[in-house]
Amino acid sequence: MEIIKTAKAGSLFSNDVLIMISPNDELVIELDTIVKQFEEAILDTIQNKLAEMNVAKGLIQIKDKGALDYTLRARLETAILRGIEL
């Protein structure tokens, strides 16, 4: 899937995550999280969901406030679907 417009999903409330995506020539993931000890696990979850949805390019900005894996995946999927042309 190709991201063609800027989109976002989520919030900055506790236990949630705000994900913003934008078109970009390469895949760039920027992660800001309050749970530094789980940073690698969060990146793995994000990368797996991007691969599952065939997203190879884009700027992915993540502001995590302690979201669980299923929330990360749902917010990322929503942002991607908002950022592509269906």
PDB file of N, CA and C in Angstrom:
ATOM      1  N   MET A   1       0.843  -1.175   0.000  1.00  0.00           N
ATOM      2  CA  MET A   1       0.000   0.000   0.000  1.00  0.00           C
ATOM      3  C   MET A   1       0.886   1.234   0.000  1.00  0.00           C
ATOM      4  N   GLU A   2       0.428   2.249  -0.686  1.00  0.00           N
ATOM      5  CA  GLU A   2       1.190   3.488  -0.736  1.00  0.00           C
ATOM      6  C   GLU A   2       0.469   4.587   0.026  1.00  0.00           C
ATOM      7  N   ILE A   3       1.176   5.192   0.954  1.00  0.00           N
ATOM      8  CA  ILE A   3       0.622   6.306   1.715  1.00  0.00           C
ATOM      9  C   ILE A   3       0.664   7.543   0.825  1.00  0.00           C
ATOM     10  N   ILE A   4      -0.499   8.138   0.588  1.00  0.00           N
ATOM     11  CA  ILE A   4      -0.540   9.290  -0.316  1.00  0.00           C
ATOM     12  C   ILE A   4      -0.907  10.594   0.380  1.00  0.00           C
ATOM     13  N   LYS A   5      -1.340  10.509   1.638  1.00  0.00           N
ATOM     14  CA  LYS A   5      -1.669  11.731   2.365  1.00  0.00           C
ATOM     15  C   LYS A   5      -1.369  11.542   3.846  1.00  0.00           C
ATOM     16  N   THR A   6      -1.212  12.661   4.536  1.00  0.00           N
ATOM     17  CA  THR A   6      -0.956  12.634   5.970  1.00  0.00           C
ATOM     18  C   THR A   6      -2.236  12.228   6.698  1.00  0.00           C
ATOM     19  N   ALA A   7      -2.062  11.359   7.687  1.00  0.00           N
ATOM     20  CA  ALA A   7      -3.208  10.884   8.470  1.00  0.00           C
ATOM     21  C   ALA A   7      -2.738  10.553   9.883  1.00  0.00           C
ATOM     22  N   LYS A   8      -3.697  10.467  10.794  1.00  0.00           N
ATOM     23  CA  LYS A   8      -3.350  10.109  12.163  1.00  0.00           C
ATOM     24  C   LYS A   8      -4.462   9.289  12.793  1.00  0.00           C
ATOM     25  N   ALA A   9      -4.101   8.625  13.883  1.00  0.00           N
ATOM     26  CA  ALA A   9      -5.064   7.860  14.664  1.00  0.00           C
ATOM     27  C   ALA A   9      -4.564   7.805  16.095  1.00  0.00           C
ATOM     28  N   GLY A  10      -5.489   7.794  17.035  1.00  0.00           N
ATOM     29  CA  GLY A  10      -5.132   7.674  18.436  1.00  0.00           C
ATOM     30  C   GLY A  10      -5.186   8.997  19.167  1.00  0.00           C
ATOM     31  N   SER A  11      -4.612   8.988  20.376  1.00  0.00           N
ATOM     32  CA  SER A  11      -4.613  10.185  21.213  1.00  0.00           C
ATOM     33  C   SER A  11      -3.385  10.171  22.111  1.00  0.00           C
ATOM     34  N   LEU A  12      -3.225  11.219  22.872  1.00  0.00           N
ATOM     35  CA  LEU A  12      -2.114  11.311  23.817  1.00  0.00           C
ATOM     36  C   LEU A  12      -2.564  11.039  25.253  1.00  0.00           C
ATOM     37  N   PHE A  13      -3.714  10.392  25.406  1.00  0.00           N
ATOM     38  CA  PHE A  13      -4.176  10.003  26.734  1.00  0.00           C
ATOM     39  C   PHE A  13      -3.331   8.858  27.261  1.00  0.00           C
ATOM     40  N   SER A  14      -3.324   8.674  28.556  1.00  0.00           N
ATOM     41  CA  SER A  14      -2.602   7.570  29.180  1.00  0.00           C
ATOM     42  C   SER A  14      -3.071   6.229  28.613  1.00  0.00           C
ATOM     43  N   ASN A  15      -2.146   5.321  28.392  1.00  0.00           N
ATOM     44  CA  ASN A  15      -2.398   3.977  27.847  1.00  0.00           C
ATOM     45  C   ASN A  15      -2.887   3.997  26.404  1.00  0.00           C
ATOM     46  N   ASP A  16      -2.614   5.066  25.669  1.00  0.00           N
ATOM     47  CA  ASP A  16      -2.960   5.146  24.254  1.00  0.00           C
ATOM     48  C   ASP A  16      -1.707   5.537  23.477  1.00  0.00           C
ATOM     49  N   VAL A  17      -1.870   5.679  22.190  1.00  0.00           N
ATOM     50  CA  VAL A  17      -0.759   6.053  21.320  1.00  0.00           C
ATOM     51  C   VAL A  17      -1.306   6.929  20.202  1.00  0.00           C
ATOM     52  N   LEU A  18      -0.541   7.940  19.815  1.00  0.00           N
ATOM     53  CA  LEU A  18      -0.886   8.772  18.675  1.00  0.00           C
ATOM     54  C   LEU A  18       0.067   8.406  17.553  1.00  0.00           C
ATOM     55  N   ILE A  19      -0.483   7.961  16.425  1.00  0.00           N
ATOM     56  CA  ILE A  19       0.331   7.589  15.264  1.00  0.00           C
ATOM     57  C   ILE A  19      -0.025   8.516  14.112  1.00  0.00           C
ATOM     58  N   MET A  20       1.010   9.146  13.572  1.00  0.00           N
ATOM     59  CA  MET A  20       0.852  10.028  12.421  1.00  0.00           C
ATOM     60  C   MET A  20       1.681   9.465  11.272  1.00  0.00           C
ATOM     61  N   ILE A  21       1.090   9.399  10.091  1.00  0.00           N
ATOM     62  CA  ILE A  21       1.802   8.897   8.921  1.00  0.00           C
ATOM     63  C   ILE A  21       1.768   9.953   7.824  1.00  0.00           C
ATOM     64  N   SER A  22       2.823   9.958   7.024  1.00  0.00           N
ATOM     65  CA  SER A  22       2.935  10.893   5.905  1.00  0.00           C
ATOM     66  C   SER A  22       3.659  10.199   4.764  1.00  0.00           C
ATOM     67  N   PRO A  23       3.422  10.643   3.531  1.00  0.00           N
ATOM     68  CA  PRO A  23       4.187  10.099   2.403  1.00  0.00           C
ATOM     69  C   PRO A  23       5.675  10.401   2.576  1.00  0.00           C
ATOM     70  N   ASN A  24       6.517   9.484   2.133  1.00  0.00           N
ATOM     71  CA  ASN A  24       7.969   9.664   2.200  1.00  0.00           C
ATOM     72  C   ASN A  24       8.604   8.715   1.188  1.00  0.00           C
ATOM     73  N   ASP A  25       9.807   9.034   0.733  1.00  0.00           N
ATOM     74  CA  ASP A  25      10.485   8.205  -0.271  1.00  0.00           C
ATOM     75  C   ASP A  25      11.048   6.911   0.307  1.00  0.00           C
ATOM     76  N   GLU A  26      11.189   6.845   1.615  1.00  0.00           N
ATOM     77  CA  GLU A  26      11.680   5.637   2.271  1.00  0.00           C
ATOM     78  C   GLU A  26      10.903   5.434   3.564  1.00  0.00           C
ATOM     79  N   LEU A  27      11.084   4.286   4.180  1.00  0.00           N
ATOM     80  CA  LEU A  27      10.393   4.003   5.433  1.00  0.00           C
ATOM     81  C   LEU A  27      11.208   4.569   6.592  1.00  0.00           C
ATOM     82  N   VAL A  28      10.604   5.484   7.329  1.00  0.00           N
ATOM     83  CA  VAL A  28      11.234   6.093   8.501  1.00  0.00           C
ATOM     84  C   VAL A  28      10.257   5.969   9.657  1.00  0.00           C
ATOM     85  N   ILE A  29      10.731   5.393  10.768  1.00  0.00           N
ATOM     86  CA  ILE A  29       9.909   5.234  11.954  1.00  0.00           C
ATOM     87  C   ILE A  29      10.528   6.064  13.072  1.00  0.00           C
ATOM     88  N   GLU A  30       9.748   7.003  13.607  1.00  0.00           N
ATOM     89  CA  GLU A  30      10.185   7.830  14.730  1.00  0.00           C
ATOM     90  C   GLU A  30       9.328   7.461  15.932  1.00  0.00           C
ATOM     91  N   LEU A  31       9.974   6.978  16.990  1.00  0.00           N
ATOM     92  CA  LEU A  31       9.252   6.510  18.171  1.00  0.00           C
ATOM     93  C   LEU A  31       9.616   7.354  19.383  1.00  0.00           C
ATOM     94  N   ASP A  32       8.593   7.863  20.060  1.00  0.00           N
ATOM     95  CA  ASP A  32       8.744   8.557  21.335  1.00  0.00           C
ATOM     96  C   ASP A  32       7.819   7.831  22.305  1.00  0.00           C
ATOM     97  N   THR A  33       8.396   7.163  23.299  1.00  0.00           N
ATOM     98  CA  THR A  33       7.593   6.373  24.231  1.00  0.00           C
ATOM     99  C   THR A  33       7.978   6.668  25.670  1.00  0.00           C
ATOM    100  N   ILE A  34       7.001   6.539  26.560  1.00  0.00           N
ATOM    101  CA  ILE A  34       7.273   6.721  27.986  1.00  0.00           C
ATOM    102  C   ILE A  34       7.798   5.433  28.621  1.00  0.00           C
ATOM    103  N   VAL A  35       7.702   4.325  27.915  1.00  0.00           N
ATOM    104  CA  VAL A  35       8.161   3.030  28.437  1.00  0.00           C
ATOM    105  C   VAL A  35       9.405   2.594  27.653  1.00  0.00           C
ATOM    106  N   LYS A  36      10.529   3.194  28.002  1.00  0.00           N
ATOM    107  CA  LYS A  36      11.782   2.965  27.272  1.00  0.00           C
ATOM    108  C   LYS A  36      12.203   1.497  27.280  1.00  0.00           C
ATOM    109  N   GLN A  37      11.877   0.745  28.333  1.00  0.00           N
ATOM    110  CA  GLN A  37      12.290  -0.656  28.418  1.00  0.00           C
ATOM    111  C   GLN A  37      11.581  -1.532  27.375  1.00  0.00           C
ATOM    112  N   PHE A  38      10.483  -1.048  26.788  1.00  0.00           N
ATOM    113  CA  PHE A  38       9.754  -1.814  25.779  1.00  0.00           C
ATOM    114  C   PHE A  38       9.902  -1.227  24.377  1.00  0.00           C
ATOM    115  N   GLU A  39      10.854  -0.333  24.187  1.00  0.00           N
ATOM    116  CA  GLU A  39      11.036   0.344  22.906  1.00  0.00           C
ATOM    117  C   GLU A  39      11.251  -0.647  21.756  1.00  0.00           C
ATOM    118  N   GLU A  40      12.080  -1.647  21.948  1.00  0.00           N
ATOM    119  CA  GLU A  40      12.339  -2.639  20.888  1.00  0.00           C
ATOM    120  C   GLU A  40      11.081  -3.454  20.570  1.00  0.00           C
ATOM    121  N   ALA A  41      10.315  -3.824  21.596  1.00  0.00           N
ATOM    122  CA  ALA A  41       9.083  -4.580  21.375  1.00  0.00           C
ATOM    123  C   ALA A  41       8.062  -3.737  20.613  1.00  0.00           C
ATOM    124  N   ILE A  42       7.996  -2.454  20.925  1.00  0.00           N
ATOM    125  CA  ILE A  42       7.076  -1.555  20.219  1.00  0.00           C
ATOM    126  C   ILE A  42       7.482  -1.448  18.757  1.00  0.00           C
ATOM    127  N   LEU A  43       8.770  -1.265  18.507  1.00  0.00           N
ATOM    128  CA  LEU A  43       9.259  -1.185  17.122  1.00  0.00           C
ATOM    129  C   LEU A  43       8.981  -2.474  16.361  1.00  0.00           C
ATOM    130  N   ASP A  44       9.166  -3.621  17.013  1.00  0.00           N
ATOM    131  CA  ASP A  44       8.868  -4.914  16.372  1.00  0.00           C
ATOM    132  C   ASP A  44       7.390  -4.997  15.993  1.00  0.00           C
ATOM    133  N   THR A  45       6.506  -4.592  16.896  1.00  0.00           N
ATOM    134  CA  THR A  45       5.068  -4.616  16.620  1.00  0.00           C
ATOM    135  C   THR A  45       4.735  -3.720  15.432  1.00  0.00           C
ATOM    136  N   ILE A  46       5.294  -2.525  15.404  1.00  0.00           N
ATOM    137  CA  ILE A  46       5.044  -1.579  14.318  1.00  0.00           C
ATOM    138  C   ILE A  46       5.572  -2.130  12.998  1.00  0.00           C
ATOM    139  N   GLN A  47       6.801  -2.642  12.998  1.00  0.00           N
ATOM    140  CA  GLN A  47       7.388  -3.177  11.767  1.00  0.00           C
ATOM    141  C   GLN A  47       6.615  -4.385  11.248  1.00  0.00           C
ATOM    142  N   ASN A  48       6.156  -5.249  12.139  1.00  0.00           N
ATOM    143  CA  ASN A  48       5.371  -6.414  11.726  1.00  0.00           C
ATOM    144  C   ASN A  48       4.042  -5.993  11.096  1.00  0.00           C
ATOM    145  N   LYS A  49       3.380  -5.002  11.686  1.00  0.00           N
ATOM    146  CA  LYS A  49       2.099  -4.525  11.135  1.00  0.00           C
ATOM    147  C   LYS A  49       2.314  -3.839   9.787  1.00  0.00           C
ATOM    148  N   LEU A  50       3.390  -3.070   9.643  1.00  0.00           N
ATOM    149  CA  LEU A  50       3.696  -2.444   8.351  1.00  0.00           C
ATOM    150  C   LEU A  50       3.940  -3.507   7.284  1.00  0.00           C
ATOM    151  N   ALA A  51       4.683  -4.547   7.624  1.00  0.00           N
ATOM    152  CA  ALA A  51       4.940  -5.638   6.678  1.00  0.00           C
ATOM    153  C   ALA A  51       3.648  -6.365   6.327  1.00  0.00           C
ATOM    154  N   GLU A  52       2.808  -6.611   7.318  1.00  0.00           N
ATOM    155  CA  GLU A  52       1.520  -7.288   7.098  1.00  0.00           C
ATOM    156  C   GLU A  52       0.640  -6.503   6.131  1.00  0.00           C
ATOM    157  N   MET A  53       0.721  -5.168   6.194  1.00  0.00           N
ATOM    158  CA  MET A  53      -0.109  -4.323   5.336  1.00  0.00           C
ATOM    159  C   MET A  53       0.638  -3.858   4.084  1.00  0.00           C
ATOM    160  N   ASN A  54       1.830  -4.414   3.856  1.00  0.00           N
ATOM    161  CA  ASN A  54       2.633  -4.112   2.659  1.00  0.00           C
ATOM    162  C   ASN A  54       2.950  -2.626   2.510  1.00  0.00           C
ATOM    163  N   VAL A  55       3.305  -1.990   3.608  1.00  0.00           N
ATOM    164  CA  VAL A  55       3.723  -0.593   3.577  1.00  0.00           C
ATOM    165  C   VAL A  55       5.249  -0.566   3.597  1.00  0.00           C
ATOM    166  N   ALA A  56       5.849  -0.097   2.505  1.00  0.00           N
ATOM    167  CA  ALA A  56       7.305  -0.087   2.387  1.00  0.00           C
ATOM    168  C   ALA A  56       7.897   1.311   2.451  1.00  0.00           C
ATOM    169  N   LYS A  57       7.054   2.331   2.314  1.00  0.00           N
ATOM    170  CA  LYS A  57       7.538   3.718   2.335  1.00  0.00           C
ATOM    171  C   LYS A  57       6.592   4.566   3.172  1.00  0.00           C
ATOM    172  N   GLY A  58       7.152   5.562   3.817  1.00  0.00           N
ATOM    173  CA  GLY A  58       6.343   6.491   4.587  1.00  0.00           C
ATOM    174  C   GLY A  58       7.061   6.941   5.840  1.00  0.00           C
ATOM    175  N   LEU A  59       6.635   8.059   6.370  1.00  0.00           N
ATOM    176  CA  LEU A  59       7.132   8.554   7.644  1.00  0.00           C
ATOM    177  C   LEU A  59       6.099   8.171   8.699  1.00  0.00           C
ATOM    178  N   ILE A  60       6.525   7.368   9.662  1.00  0.00           N
ATOM    179  CA  ILE A  60       5.638   6.892  10.718  1.00  0.00           C
ATOM    180  C   ILE A  60       6.114   7.518  12.023  1.00  0.00           C
ATOM    181  N   GLN A  61       5.307   8.393  12.594  1.00  0.00           N
ATOM    182  CA  GLN A  61       5.653   9.055  13.847  1.00  0.00           C
ATOM    183  C   GLN A  61       4.748   8.518  14.951  1.00  0.00           C
ATOM    184  N   ILE A  62       5.376   8.011  16.017  1.00  0.00           N
ATOM    185  CA  ILE A  62       4.644   7.348  17.090  1.00  0.00           C
ATOM    186  C   ILE A  62       4.933   8.054  18.402  1.00  0.00           C
ATOM    187  N   LYS A  63       3.879   8.490  19.076  1.00  0.00           N
ATOM    188  CA  LYS A  63       3.986   9.076  20.412  1.00  0.00           C
ATOM    189  C   LYS A  63       3.191   8.175  21.354  1.00  0.00           C
ATOM    190  N   ASP A  64       3.923   7.308  22.046  1.00  0.00           N
ATOM    191  CA  ASP A  64       3.310   6.264  22.864  1.00  0.00           C
ATOM    192  C   ASP A  64       3.201   6.696  24.320  1.00  0.00           C
ATOM    193  N   LYS A  65       2.039   6.451  24.887  1.00  0.00           N
ATOM    194  CA  LYS A  65       1.782   6.755  26.295  1.00  0.00           C
ATOM    195  C   LYS A  65       1.468   5.478  27.081  1.00  0.00           C
ATOM    196  N   GLY A  66       2.096   4.367  26.671  1.00  0.00           N
ATOM    197  CA  GLY A  66       1.919   3.107  27.383  1.00  0.00           C
ATOM    198  C   GLY A  66       0.871   2.190  26.786  1.00  0.00           C
ATOM    199  N   ALA A  67       0.645   2.303  25.480  1.00  0.00           N
ATOM    200  CA  ALA A  67      -0.368   1.479  24.810  1.00  0.00           C
ATOM    201  C   ALA A  67       0.065   0.014  24.748  1.00  0.00           C
ATOM    202  N   LEU A  68      -0.903  -0.875  24.818  1.00  0.00           N
ATOM    203  CA  LEU A  68      -0.641  -2.305  24.649  1.00  0.00           C
ATOM    204  C   LEU A  68      -0.510  -2.634  23.159  1.00  0.00           C
ATOM    205  N   ASP A  69       0.018  -3.830  22.864  1.00  0.00           N
ATOM    206  CA  ASP A  69       0.273  -4.236  21.476  1.00  0.00           C
ATOM    207  C   ASP A  69      -0.956  -4.129  20.585  1.00  0.00           C
ATOM    208  N   TYR A  70      -2.097  -4.604  21.054  1.00  0.00           N
ATOM    209  CA  TYR A  70      -3.293  -4.573  20.208  1.00  0.00           C
ATOM    210  C   TYR A  70      -3.720  -3.148  19.895  1.00  0.00           C
ATOM    211  N   THR A  71      -3.467  -2.229  20.819  1.00  0.00           N
ATOM    212  CA  THR A  71      -3.781  -0.825  20.568  1.00  0.00           C
ATOM    213  C   THR A  71      -2.828  -0.243  19.531  1.00  0.00           C
ATOM    214  N   LEU A  72      -1.541  -0.568  19.647  1.00  0.00           N
ATOM    215  CA  LEU A  72      -0.558  -0.124  18.649  1.00  0.00           C
ATOM    216  C   LEU A  72      -0.955  -0.584  17.254  1.00  0.00           C
ATOM    217  N   ARG A  73      -1.299  -1.861  17.125  1.00  0.00           N
ATOM    218  CA  ARG A  73      -1.662  -2.414  15.817  1.00  0.00           C
ATOM    219  C   ARG A  73      -2.936  -1.757  15.268  1.00  0.00           C
ATOM    220  N   ALA A  74      -3.931  -1.580  16.116  1.00  0.00           N
ATOM    221  CA  ALA A  74      -5.197  -0.983  15.664  1.00  0.00           C
ATOM    222  C   ALA A  74      -5.009   0.472  15.244  1.00  0.00           C
ATOM    223  N   ARG A  75      -4.267   1.239  16.019  1.00  0.00           N
ATOM    224  CA  ARG A  75      -4.037   2.641  15.676  1.00  0.00           C
ATOM    225  C   ARG A  75      -3.234   2.767  14.382  1.00  0.00           C
ATOM    226  N   LEU A  76      -2.213   1.912  14.210  1.00  0.00           N
ATOM    227  CA  LEU A  76      -1.410   1.967  12.991  1.00  0.00           C
ATOM    228  C   LEU A  76      -2.248   1.590  11.778  1.00  0.00           C
ATOM    229  N   GLU A  77      -3.041   0.533  11.877  1.00  0.00           N
ATOM    230  CA  GLU A  77      -3.892   0.131  10.767  1.00  0.00           C
ATOM    231  C   GLU A  77      -4.873   1.245  10.390  1.00  0.00           C
ATOM    232  N   THR A  78      -5.461   1.881  11.382  1.00  0.00           N
ATOM    233  CA  THR A  78      -6.401   2.976  11.116  1.00  0.00           C
ATOM    234  C   THR A  78      -5.705   4.131  10.412  1.00  0.00           C
ATOM    235  N   ALA A  79      -4.527   4.518  10.891  1.00  0.00           N
ATOM    236  CA  ALA A  79      -3.785   5.613  10.253  1.00  0.00           C
ATOM    237  C   ALA A  79      -3.422   5.261   8.818  1.00  0.00           C
ATOM    238  N   ILE A  80      -2.995   4.036   8.571  1.00  0.00           N
ATOM    239  CA  ILE A  80      -2.642   3.609   7.214  1.00  0.00           C
ATOM    240  C   ILE A  80      -3.862   3.678   6.312  1.00  0.00           C
ATOM    241  N   LEU A  81      -4.967   3.139   6.767  1.00  0.00           N
ATOM    242  CA  LEU A  81      -6.177   3.155   5.940  1.00  0.00           C
ATOM    243  C   LEU A  81      -6.647   4.572   5.646  1.00  0.00           C
ATOM    244  N   ARG A  82      -6.417   5.480   6.573  1.00  0.00           N
ATOM    245  CA  ARG A  82      -6.772   6.881   6.339  1.00  0.00           C
ATOM    246  C   ARG A  82      -5.792   7.552   5.372  1.00  0.00           C
ATOM    247  N   GLY A  83      -4.565   7.044   5.311  1.00  0.00           N
ATOM    248  CA  GLY A  83      -3.532   7.667   4.497  1.00  0.00           C
ATOM    249  C   GLY A  83      -3.383   7.126   3.091  1.00  0.00           C
ATOM    250  N   ILE A  84      -4.137   6.082   2.772  1.00  0.00           N
ATOM    251  CA  ILE A  84      -4.078   5.523   1.415  1.00  0.00           C
ATOM    252  C   ILE A  84      -5.367   5.863   0.675  1.00  0.00           C
ATOM    253  N   GLU A  85      -5.327   5.715  -0.612  1.00  0.00           N
ATOM    254  CA  GLU A  85      -6.545   5.949  -1.380  1.00  0.00           C
ATOM    255  C   GLU A  85      -7.216   4.616  -1.614  1.00  0.00           C
ATOM    256  N   LEU A  86      -8.430   4.485  -1.143  1.00  0.00           N
ATOM    257  CA  LEU A  86      -9.176   3.225  -1.323  1.00  0.00           C
ATOM    258  C   LEU A  86     -10.026   3.269  -2.571  1.00  0.00           C
TER     259      LEU A  86
END
